[in-house]
Amino acid sequence: MATTTGLAGCSGGGGSGGGTTTLGVIMPVSGTISELGPPCRDGADVAVQAINDAGGLLGGDIAVQHEDSESVPDAGVRAANRLMEGESVPAMVGPLSSGVGMSIAPIAADNDVVYFPGGSSPEFTSLDQTEWVFRTRPSDAFVGAALARIAYEGRGMETASSIVVNNDFGIGLADSFEEAFTELGGEVLSRERANVGQTSYRSELESMFSGDPDVVLNGCYQDEATNIFRQWFEQDLGGQWMIHSGLIGSEFLGGIGEEIADGIFASNPRLPDNEANQHFRDLMEDTDTGDPGELIFPPNTYDAINMIALAAERGGEATGSTIRENLRNIANPGGTDVQTVGDGLELLRNDEEIRYIGASHNCDLDEDGEAQGLTFSEIEIQGTQPEAVGTVEI
């Protein structure tokens, strides 16, 4: 079911100002990764709050229409089509699954809608619709490289295996890790795939650990990853695990317990210690999520909404084409650095150029609309708590 957050007014997809500009947000609030959706909805809502508190957009208000991707492509497509009904939204953000996200890209392009998917597969840059696609979430091409460098250069690990979810996200993560790890001099001994909903992984675990790898990458969703870790523990296979950033939340780590979680390591895009991130955390305090900690997805969503609004304000019109044409102008170096959307809107209204510095990273966009200039944290799980123990530049 759709819900709309924002101020009441004349709703619509956009224009030159005066009414309410509604943006679309598609996040998983049911299905396999449903635990990640609500914090991202909150991230979008606090961005809307900040924009409206700063005078709104183009003389009017801004709102978001929330849709549930249900963590599957068919539902994601239906959600996107609902956002196209009537006067379609000029821009939309989400979902988090790469497979779901790529199925939505043609709908965005066909309707001239700017699209910030939350998925991390490198395959987004190969889509025919890349001119409409932008990302604040780093590609797995960077995530896999960061994991490889932490394992090989930082921890002296020379052999690895992996088990990843059998979809675009998991396969992309495994590919990028293997490419970077082997280029550094490491060897990947085995690669296993886990289907969503699969419950037994004993044969895959035996296969992976039979070669005695120095480290094993778990690139699965929470339900599958939980089963994998518990069965590994029951089989007493030993070894060292690493995980992707979607598994470093307290709910997952607390669920598998300290005996399993302690000592696992991961990489996560390093959240900046800056005014933008602190402002975001302050806004999040009054939401159901509260402080999202090291989770990257909520600030990614927050930054995307802010960037869309700033691009529309600069261009003088809340249409997809205008937003697309102005995104790099407000994101890349060349203007005055701003770390809150309110400061950015004020300068733009005075015909000054800006560079938006985000809560998740600096938000520079390359020629493919990809996040660039990234720093990753090396995360080690101590007990069941993720702790940053180092950094990796990519």
Tab-separated table of C-alpha atoms in Angstrom:
chain	number	residue	atom	x	y	z
A	1	MET	CA	0.000	0.000	0.000
A	2	ALA	CA	1.210	3.486	-0.867
A	3	THR	CA	1.668	6.142	1.792
A	4	THR	CA	2.551	9.793	1.313
A	5	THR	CA	4.739	11.805	3.663
A	6	GLY	CA	4.978	15.579	3.460
A	7	LEU	CA	2.763	18.606	3.622
A	8	ALA	CA	-0.688	18.789	2.115
A	9	GLY	CA	-1.189	20.774	-1.042
A	10	CYS	CA	-1.810	20.498	-4.733
A	11	SER	CA	-0.058	17.232	-5.424
A	12	GLY	CA	1.676	16.487	-8.677
A	13	GLY	CA	4.814	15.290	-10.343
A	14	GLY	CA	6.486	18.660	-10.522
A	15	GLY	CA	6.606	21.924	-12.405
A	16	SER	CA	7.882	25.437	-11.902
A	17	GLY	CA	6.557	25.798	-8.354
A	18	GLY	CA	3.627	26.705	-6.140
A	19	GLY	CA	2.175	23.300	-5.344
A	20	THR	CA	3.501	20.104	-3.834
A	21	THR	CA	6.202	18.201	-5.695
A	22	THR	CA	5.878	14.491	-4.938
A	23	LEU	CA	8.832	12.134	-5.305
A	24	GLY	CA	8.619	8.343	-5.308
A	25	VAL	CA	10.339	6.099	-2.774
A	26	ILE	CA	10.258	2.328	-3.340
A	27	MET	CA	11.677	0.339	-0.433
A	28	PRO	CA	11.299	-3.249	0.819
A	29	VAL	CA	8.978	-3.317	3.824
A	30	SER	CA	8.035	-6.945	3.199
A	31	GLY	CA	9.964	-9.893	1.782
A	32	THR	CA	13.515	-11.112	2.209
A	33	ILE	CA	15.215	-7.777	2.993
A	34	SER	CA	12.270	-6.073	4.681
A	35	GLU	CA	14.336	-5.127	7.746
A	36	LEU	CA	16.290	-2.610	5.628
A	37	GLY	CA	13.332	-0.748	4.139
A	38	PRO	CA	11.830	1.160	7.099
A	39	PRO	CA	15.104	2.929	8.041
A	40	CYS	CA	15.393	4.107	4.432
A	41	ARG	CA	11.818	5.381	4.481
A	42	ASP	CA	12.729	7.330	7.589
A	43	GLY	CA	15.794	8.697	5.793
A	44	ALA	CA	13.574	9.975	2.983
A	45	ASP	CA	11.062	11.453	5.416
A	46	VAL	CA	13.647	13.454	7.356
A	47	ALA	CA	15.001	14.824	4.066
A	48	VAL	CA	11.481	15.998	3.200
A	49	GLN	CA	11.219	17.549	6.662
A	50	ALA	CA	14.510	19.416	6.205
A	51	ILE	CA	13.538	20.699	2.750
A	52	ASN	CA	10.128	21.930	3.871
A	53	ASP	CA	11.613	23.493	7.014
A	54	ALA	CA	13.954	25.419	4.696
A	55	GLY	CA	11.093	26.895	2.672
A	56	GLY	CA	10.228	23.960	0.464
A	57	LEU	CA	10.967	23.530	-3.227
A	58	LEU	CA	10.387	26.189	-5.892
A	59	GLY	CA	7.894	28.080	-3.766
A	60	GLY	CA	5.916	24.989	-2.807
A	61	ASP	CA	6.216	21.923	-0.626
A	62	ILE	CA	7.816	18.555	-1.245
A	63	ALA	CA	6.430	15.128	-0.335
A	64	VAL	CA	7.246	11.485	-0.961
A	65	GLN	CA	4.934	8.662	-1.960
A	66	HIS	CA	6.145	5.448	-0.344
A	67	GLU	CA	5.718	2.121	-2.130
A	68	ASP	CA	6.695	-1.408	-1.066
A	69	SER	CA	8.939	-3.349	-3.454
A	70	GLU	CA	8.176	-6.544	-1.472
A	71	SER	CA	11.817	-7.509	-2.243
A	72	VAL	CA	10.840	-9.038	-5.623
A	73	PRO	CA	10.954	-7.679	-9.206
A	74	ASP	CA	7.264	-8.108	-10.090
A	75	ALA	CA	6.109	-6.130	-7.059
A	76	GLY	CA	8.796	-3.526	-7.657
A	77	VAL	CA	7.563	-3.012	-11.206
A	78	ARG	CA	3.984	-2.644	-9.981
A	79	ALA	CA	5.147	-0.099	-7.407
A	80	ALA	CA	7.003	1.907	-10.064
A	81	ASN	CA	3.984	1.851	-12.358
A	82	ARG	CA	1.820	3.237	-9.553
A	83	LEU	CA	4.216	6.164	-9.298
A	84	MET	CA	3.720	6.829	-13.016
A	85	GLU	CA	-0.068	7.107	-12.754
A	86	GLY	CA	-1.612	10.498	-13.492
A	87	GLU	CA	1.106	13.129	-13.431
A	88	SER	CA	4.077	10.892	-12.748
A	89	VAL	CA	6.722	11.695	-10.180
A	90	PRO	CA	9.788	13.473	-11.626
A	91	ALA	CA	12.203	11.296	-9.644
A	92	MET	CA	12.227	8.171	-7.515
A	93	VAL	CA	14.585	6.518	-5.046
A	94	GLY	CA	15.055	2.817	-4.264
A	95	PRO	CA	14.617	-0.127	-4.044
A	96	LEU	CA	17.601	-1.792	-2.338
A	97	SER	CA	17.733	-5.062	-4.275
A	98	SER	CA	19.733	-4.831	-7.503
A	99	GLY	CA	17.524	-7.312	-9.347
A	100	VAL	CA	14.392	-5.397	-8.415
A	101	GLY	CA	16.093	-2.107	-9.172
A	102	MET	CA	17.214	-3.067	-12.662
A	103	SER	CA	13.701	-4.221	-13.550
A	104	ILE	CA	12.433	-0.710	-12.754
A	105	ALA	CA	15.004	1.247	-14.785
A	106	PRO	CA	13.134	0.983	-18.129
A	107	ILE	CA	9.978	2.379	-16.510
A	108	ALA	CA	11.902	5.386	-15.229
A	109	ALA	CA	13.545	6.063	-18.594
A	110	ASP	CA	10.325	5.633	-20.586
A	111	ASN	CA	8.682	8.285	-18.397
A	112	ASP	CA	11.643	10.722	-18.171
A	113	VAL	CA	12.003	10.057	-14.449
A	114	VAL	CA	15.331	10.453	-12.648
A	115	TYR	CA	16.098	7.230	-10.818
A	116	PHE	CA	18.319	6.627	-7.777
A	117	PRO	CA	18.258	2.834	-7.219
A	118	GLY	CA	19.544	1.593	-3.874
A	119	GLY	CA	21.056	-1.577	-5.324
A	120	SER	CA	24.804	-1.985	-5.625
A	121	SER	CA	25.316	-4.312	-8.601
A	122	PRO	CA	27.962	-3.128	-11.101
A	123	GLU	CA	25.505	-4.082	-13.858
A	124	PHE	CA	23.598	-0.809	-13.423
A	125	THR	CA	26.284	0.913	-15.511
A	126	SER	CA	25.553	-1.516	-18.383
A	127	LEU	CA	21.858	-0.664	-18.628
A	128	ASP	CA	20.485	1.061	-21.727
A	129	GLN	CA	18.864	3.642	-19.444
A	130	THR	CA	22.008	4.931	-17.711
A	131	GLU	CA	21.305	8.578	-18.606
A	132	TRP	CA	18.406	8.489	-16.097
A	133	VAL	CA	20.165	6.407	-13.426
A	134	PHE	CA	22.258	7.873	-10.591
A	135	ARG	CA	23.513	6.303	-7.383
A	136	THR	CA	24.507	7.482	-3.952
A	137	ARG	CA	25.164	3.877	-2.908
A	138	PRO	CA	28.590	2.630	-3.998
A	139	SER	CA	28.799	-0.077	-6.629
A	140	ASP	CA	29.861	-3.554	-5.572
A	141	ALA	CA	32.815	-3.055	-7.887
A	142	PHE	CA	34.160	-0.856	-5.074
A	143	VAL	CA	32.788	-2.984	-2.223
A	144	GLY	CA	34.398	-6.159	-3.549
A	145	ALA	CA	37.692	-4.358	-4.091
A	146	ALA	CA	37.639	-3.035	-0.522
A	147	LEU	CA	37.004	-6.519	0.897
A	148	ALA	CA	39.796	-7.946	-1.249
A	149	ARG	CA	42.302	-5.357	-0.054
A	150	ILE	CA	41.344	-5.816	3.590
A	151	ALA	CA	41.723	-9.595	3.284
A	152	TYR	CA	44.880	-9.764	1.167
A	153	GLU	CA	46.833	-6.623	2.040
A	154	GLY	CA	45.543	-5.956	5.525
A	155	ARG	CA	45.256	-9.479	6.915
A	156	GLY	CA	47.650	-11.509	4.783
A	157	MET	CA	44.965	-13.881	3.481
A	158	GLU	CA	45.943	-15.565	0.214
A	159	THR	CA	43.056	-17.977	-0.458
A	160	ALA	CA	39.322	-17.363	-0.337
A	161	SER	CA	35.940	-18.915	-1.085
A	162	SER	CA	32.504	-17.336	-1.302
A	163	ILE	CA	28.816	-18.094	-0.948
A	164	VAL	CA	26.500	-15.402	-2.285
A	165	VAL	CA	22.796	-14.996	-2.972
A	166	ASN	CA	21.956	-16.202	-6.461
A	167	ASN	CA	20.939	-12.889	-8.015
A	168	ASP	CA	22.486	-9.767	-9.545
A	169	PHE	CA	23.635	-8.420	-6.190
A	170	GLY	CA	25.330	-11.593	-4.997
A	171	ILE	CA	26.921	-12.545	-8.298
A	172	GLY	CA	28.162	-8.983	-8.827
A	173	LEU	CA	29.718	-8.940	-5.364
A	174	ALA	CA	31.435	-12.303	-5.907
A	175	ASP	CA	32.726	-11.223	-9.321
A	176	SER	CA	34.143	-7.917	-8.094
A	177	PHE	CA	35.771	-9.548	-5.065
A	178	GLU	CA	37.349	-12.315	-7.149
A	179	GLU	CA	38.658	-9.884	-9.764
A	180	ALA	CA	40.296	-7.652	-7.160
A	181	PHE	CA	41.555	-10.518	-4.980
A	182	THR	CA	43.220	-12.384	-7.846
A	183	GLU	CA	44.757	-9.172	-9.217
A	184	LEU	CA	46.382	-8.670	-5.819
A	185	GLY	CA	47.802	-12.197	-5.982
A	186	GLY	CA	45.173	-14.201	-4.124
A	187	GLU	CA	43.372	-17.351	-5.231
A	188	VAL	CA	39.635	-18.051	-5.079
A	189	LEU	CA	39.151	-21.742	-4.329
A	190	SER	CA	35.383	-22.100	-4.724
A	191	ARG	CA	32.229	-20.084	-5.373
A	192	GLU	CA	28.828	-21.219	-4.138
A	193	ARG	CA	25.393	-19.688	-4.736
A	194	ALA	CA	22.459	-19.664	-2.341
A	195	ASN	CA	18.893	-19.403	-3.582
A	196	VAL	CA	16.504	-17.135	-1.702
A	197	GLY	CA	14.458	-19.333	0.618
A	198	GLN	CA	16.985	-22.165	0.649
A	199	THR	CA	17.305	-23.634	4.141
A	200	SER	CA	20.096	-26.211	4.016
A	201	TYR	CA	23.662	-25.310	3.095
A	202	ARG	CA	25.566	-28.236	4.531
A	203	SER	CA	26.916	-29.493	1.212
A	204	GLU	CA	27.959	-25.991	0.132
A	205	LEU	CA	29.717	-25.436	3.450
A	206	GLU	CA	31.567	-28.731	3.231
A	207	SER	CA	32.671	-27.895	-0.302
A	208	MET	CA	33.920	-24.423	0.623
A	209	PHE	CA	35.806	-25.396	3.746
A	210	SER	CA	37.303	-28.616	2.351
A	211	GLY	CA	39.975	-26.521	0.651
A	212	ASP	CA	40.852	-24.788	3.934
A	213	PRO	CA	40.521	-21.212	2.619
A	214	ASP	CA	41.999	-18.374	4.630
A	215	VAL	CA	38.662	-16.534	4.478
A	216	VAL	CA	35.099	-17.082	3.236
A	217	LEU	CA	32.805	-14.313	1.991
A	218	ASN	CA	29.134	-14.534	2.984
A	219	GLY	CA	27.282	-12.418	0.417
A	220	CYS	CA	23.726	-13.495	1.245
A	221	TYR	CA	20.613	-11.818	2.624
A	222	GLN	CA	19.906	-11.998	6.331
A	223	ASP	CA	17.672	-15.093	6.426
A	224	GLU	CA	19.985	-17.159	4.255
A	225	ALA	CA	23.111	-15.817	5.963
A	226	THR	CA	21.686	-16.722	9.377
A	227	ASN	CA	21.098	-20.325	8.307
A	228	ILE	CA	24.561	-20.531	6.772
A	229	PHE	CA	26.292	-19.293	9.912
A	230	ARG	CA	24.295	-21.534	12.235
A	231	GLN	CA	24.926	-24.640	10.139
A	232	TRP	CA	28.624	-23.764	9.851
A	233	PHE	CA	28.787	-23.451	13.644
A	234	GLU	CA	26.946	-26.761	14.145
A	235	GLN	CA	29.356	-28.511	11.776
A	236	ASP	CA	32.349	-27.027	13.632
A	237	LEU	CA	34.136	-26.225	10.372
A	238	GLY	CA	36.356	-23.472	11.747
A	239	GLY	CA	37.813	-20.784	9.524
A	240	GLN	CA	37.359	-17.039	9.097
A	241	TRP	CA	34.322	-15.209	7.692
A	242	MET	CA	33.809	-11.809	6.120
A	243	ILE	CA	30.469	-10.211	5.264
A	244	HIS	CA	29.022	-7.383	3.189
A	245	SER	CA	27.705	-4.124	4.624
A	246	GLY	CA	24.063	-5.245	4.610
A	247	LEU	CA	24.840	-7.716	7.408
A	248	ILE	CA	26.506	-5.404	9.905
A	249	GLY	CA	23.292	-4.244	11.563
A	250	SER	CA	22.709	-5.008	15.230
A	251	GLU	CA	19.549	-7.036	14.531
A	252	PHE	CA	21.393	-9.550	12.359
A	253	LEU	CA	24.539	-9.774	14.488
A	254	GLY	CA	22.549	-10.102	17.692
A	255	GLY	CA	20.444	-12.779	16.045
A	256	ILE	CA	23.359	-15.042	15.176
A	257	GLY	CA	24.927	-14.457	18.589
A	258	GLU	CA	28.367	-13.633	19.905
A	259	GLU	CA	29.818	-17.136	19.492
A	260	ILE	CA	29.336	-16.840	15.735
A	261	ALA	CA	29.615	-13.093	15.144
A	262	ASP	CA	32.752	-12.311	17.133
A	263	GLY	CA	35.762	-11.885	14.842
A	264	ILE	CA	33.906	-11.615	11.535
A	265	PHE	CA	35.139	-8.688	9.454
A	266	ALA	CA	33.541	-6.571	6.748
A	267	SER	CA	33.907	-3.426	4.713
A	268	ASN	CA	31.440	-0.578	4.726
A	269	PRO	CA	31.481	2.781	2.979
A	270	ARG	CA	32.945	5.080	5.605
A	271	LEU	CA	30.357	7.504	6.890
A	272	PRO	CA	31.905	10.962	7.160
A	273	ASP	CA	32.471	12.711	10.459
A	274	ASN	CA	31.024	15.966	9.196
A	275	GLU	CA	28.198	18.450	9.704
A	276	ALA	CA	26.042	16.705	7.100
A	277	ASN	CA	26.134	13.343	8.839
A	278	GLN	CA	25.562	14.857	12.275
A	279	HIS	CA	22.588	16.856	10.978
A	280	PHE	CA	21.167	13.657	9.476
A	281	ARG	CA	21.612	11.746	12.738
A	282	ASP	CA	19.938	14.561	14.678
A	283	LEU	CA	16.932	14.417	12.351
A	284	MET	CA	16.749	10.623	12.655
A	285	GLU	CA	16.557	10.714	16.458
A	286	ASP	CA	12.807	11.363	16.350
A	287	THR	CA	12.053	8.524	13.901
A	288	ASP	CA	11.194	4.904	14.643
A	289	THR	CA	14.679	3.954	13.438
A	290	GLY	CA	16.597	6.366	15.645
A	291	ASP	CA	20.342	6.569	15.036
A	292	PRO	CA	21.050	4.124	12.153
A	293	GLY	CA	24.633	3.589	13.292
A	294	GLU	CA	26.914	2.333	10.515
A	295	LEU	CA	24.083	1.365	8.127
A	296	ILE	CA	24.804	3.131	4.837
A	297	PHE	CA	21.354	2.780	3.244
A	298	PRO	CA	19.384	5.442	5.205
A	299	PRO	CA	21.898	8.269	4.589
A	300	ASN	CA	22.149	7.182	0.938
A	301	THR	CA	18.380	7.672	0.658
A	302	TYR	CA	18.496	10.988	2.511
A	303	ASP	CA	21.230	12.307	0.219
A	304	ALA	CA	19.372	11.225	-2.920
A	305	ILE	CA	16.219	13.136	-1.915
A	306	ASN	CA	18.285	16.224	-1.075
A	307	MET	CA	20.194	16.070	-4.362
A	308	ILE	CA	16.978	15.768	-6.364
A	309	ALA	CA	15.508	18.810	-4.622
A	310	LEU	CA	18.670	20.883	-5.068
A	311	ALA	CA	18.885	19.987	-8.767
A	312	ALA	CA	15.254	20.995	-9.296
A	313	GLU	CA	15.773	24.266	-7.427
A	314	ARG	CA	18.844	25.102	-9.503
A	315	GLY	CA	17.030	24.362	-12.750
A	316	GLY	CA	13.872	26.204	-11.777
A	317	GLU	CA	11.595	23.273	-12.539
A	318	ALA	CA	10.780	19.960	-10.854
A	319	THR	CA	10.758	17.808	-13.969
A	320	GLY	CA	12.833	14.736	-14.637
A	321	SER	CA	14.756	16.355	-17.485
A	322	THR	CA	15.625	19.447	-15.457
A	323	ILE	CA	16.671	17.414	-12.422
A	324	ARG	CA	18.855	15.171	-14.585
A	325	GLU	CA	20.543	18.142	-16.281
A	326	ASN	CA	21.390	19.810	-12.962
A	327	LEU	CA	22.435	16.922	-10.702
A	328	ARG	CA	26.153	17.058	-11.462
A	329	ASN	CA	26.113	20.850	-11.118
A	330	ILE	CA	24.989	20.641	-7.490
A	331	ALA	CA	27.028	17.531	-6.618
A	332	ASN	CA	30.471	17.984	-8.137
A	333	PRO	CA	33.214	20.521	-7.289
A	334	GLY	CA	32.749	24.034	-8.616
A	335	GLY	CA	30.448	25.768	-6.165
A	336	THR	CA	30.313	26.609	-2.477
A	337	ASP	CA	30.393	23.490	-0.302
A	338	VAL	CA	27.136	22.983	1.618
A	339	GLN	CA	26.380	20.226	4.120
A	340	THR	CA	22.673	20.820	4.704
A	341	VAL	CA	19.925	21.048	2.127
A	342	GLY	CA	18.715	24.276	3.731
A	343	ASP	CA	22.040	26.011	3.135
A	344	GLY	CA	22.066	24.736	-0.431
A	345	LEU	CA	18.554	25.955	-1.197
A	346	GLU	CA	19.324	29.397	0.224
A	347	LEU	CA	22.399	29.845	-1.969
A	348	LEU	CA	20.624	28.569	-5.080
A	349	ARG	CA	17.789	31.036	-4.514
A	350	ASN	CA	20.450	33.753	-4.557
A	351	ASP	CA	21.772	32.426	-7.902
A	352	GLU	CA	24.949	31.024	-6.362
A	353	GLU	CA	26.507	27.690	-7.325
A	354	ILE	CA	26.864	24.927	-4.740
A	355	ARG	CA	28.483	21.566	-4.148
A	356	TYR	CA	26.403	19.310	-1.907
A	357	ILE	CA	28.430	17.319	0.628
A	358	GLY	CA	26.301	14.454	1.884
A	359	ALA	CA	25.656	12.486	5.032
A	360	SER	CA	26.882	9.289	3.352
A	361	HIS	CA	29.854	10.670	1.371
A	362	ASN	CA	30.806	13.674	-0.746
A	363	CYS	CA	28.184	12.717	-3.392
A	364	ASP	CA	30.371	13.470	-6.438
A	365	LEU	CA	28.952	11.811	-9.561
A	366	ASP	CA	31.043	10.412	-12.420
A	367	GLU	CA	30.025	10.264	-16.092
A	368	ASP	CA	27.879	7.185	-15.391
A	369	GLY	CA	26.092	8.807	-12.462
A	370	GLU	CA	28.066	6.656	-10.027
A	371	ALA	CA	29.341	7.702	-6.607
A	372	GLN	CA	33.096	8.327	-6.673
A	373	GLY	CA	35.999	9.292	-4.418
A	374	LEU	CA	35.035	6.739	-1.766
A	375	THR	CA	36.645	5.689	1.493
A	376	PHE	CA	35.712	2.359	3.078
A	377	SER	CA	35.952	1.369	6.711
A	378	GLU	CA	37.395	-1.955	7.764
A	379	ILE	CA	34.812	-3.283	10.210
A	380	GLU	CA	35.495	-5.985	12.793
A	381	ILE	CA	32.705	-7.536	14.817
A	382	GLN	CA	33.610	-7.453	18.497
A	383	GLY	CA	31.083	-9.530	20.369
A	384	THR	CA	28.043	-8.558	18.323
A	385	GLN	CA	29.022	-4.924	17.754
A	386	PRO	CA	30.624	-3.612	14.547
A	387	GLU	CA	33.726	-1.534	15.227
A	388	ALA	CA	35.717	0.436	12.654
A	389	VAL	CA	39.367	-0.635	12.893
A	390	GLY	CA	40.839	0.870	9.720
A	391	THR	CA	40.175	2.536	6.376
A	392	VAL	CA	40.678	1.646	2.722
A	393	GLU	CA	40.794	4.202	-0.115
A	394	ILE	CA	39.249	3.046	-3.399
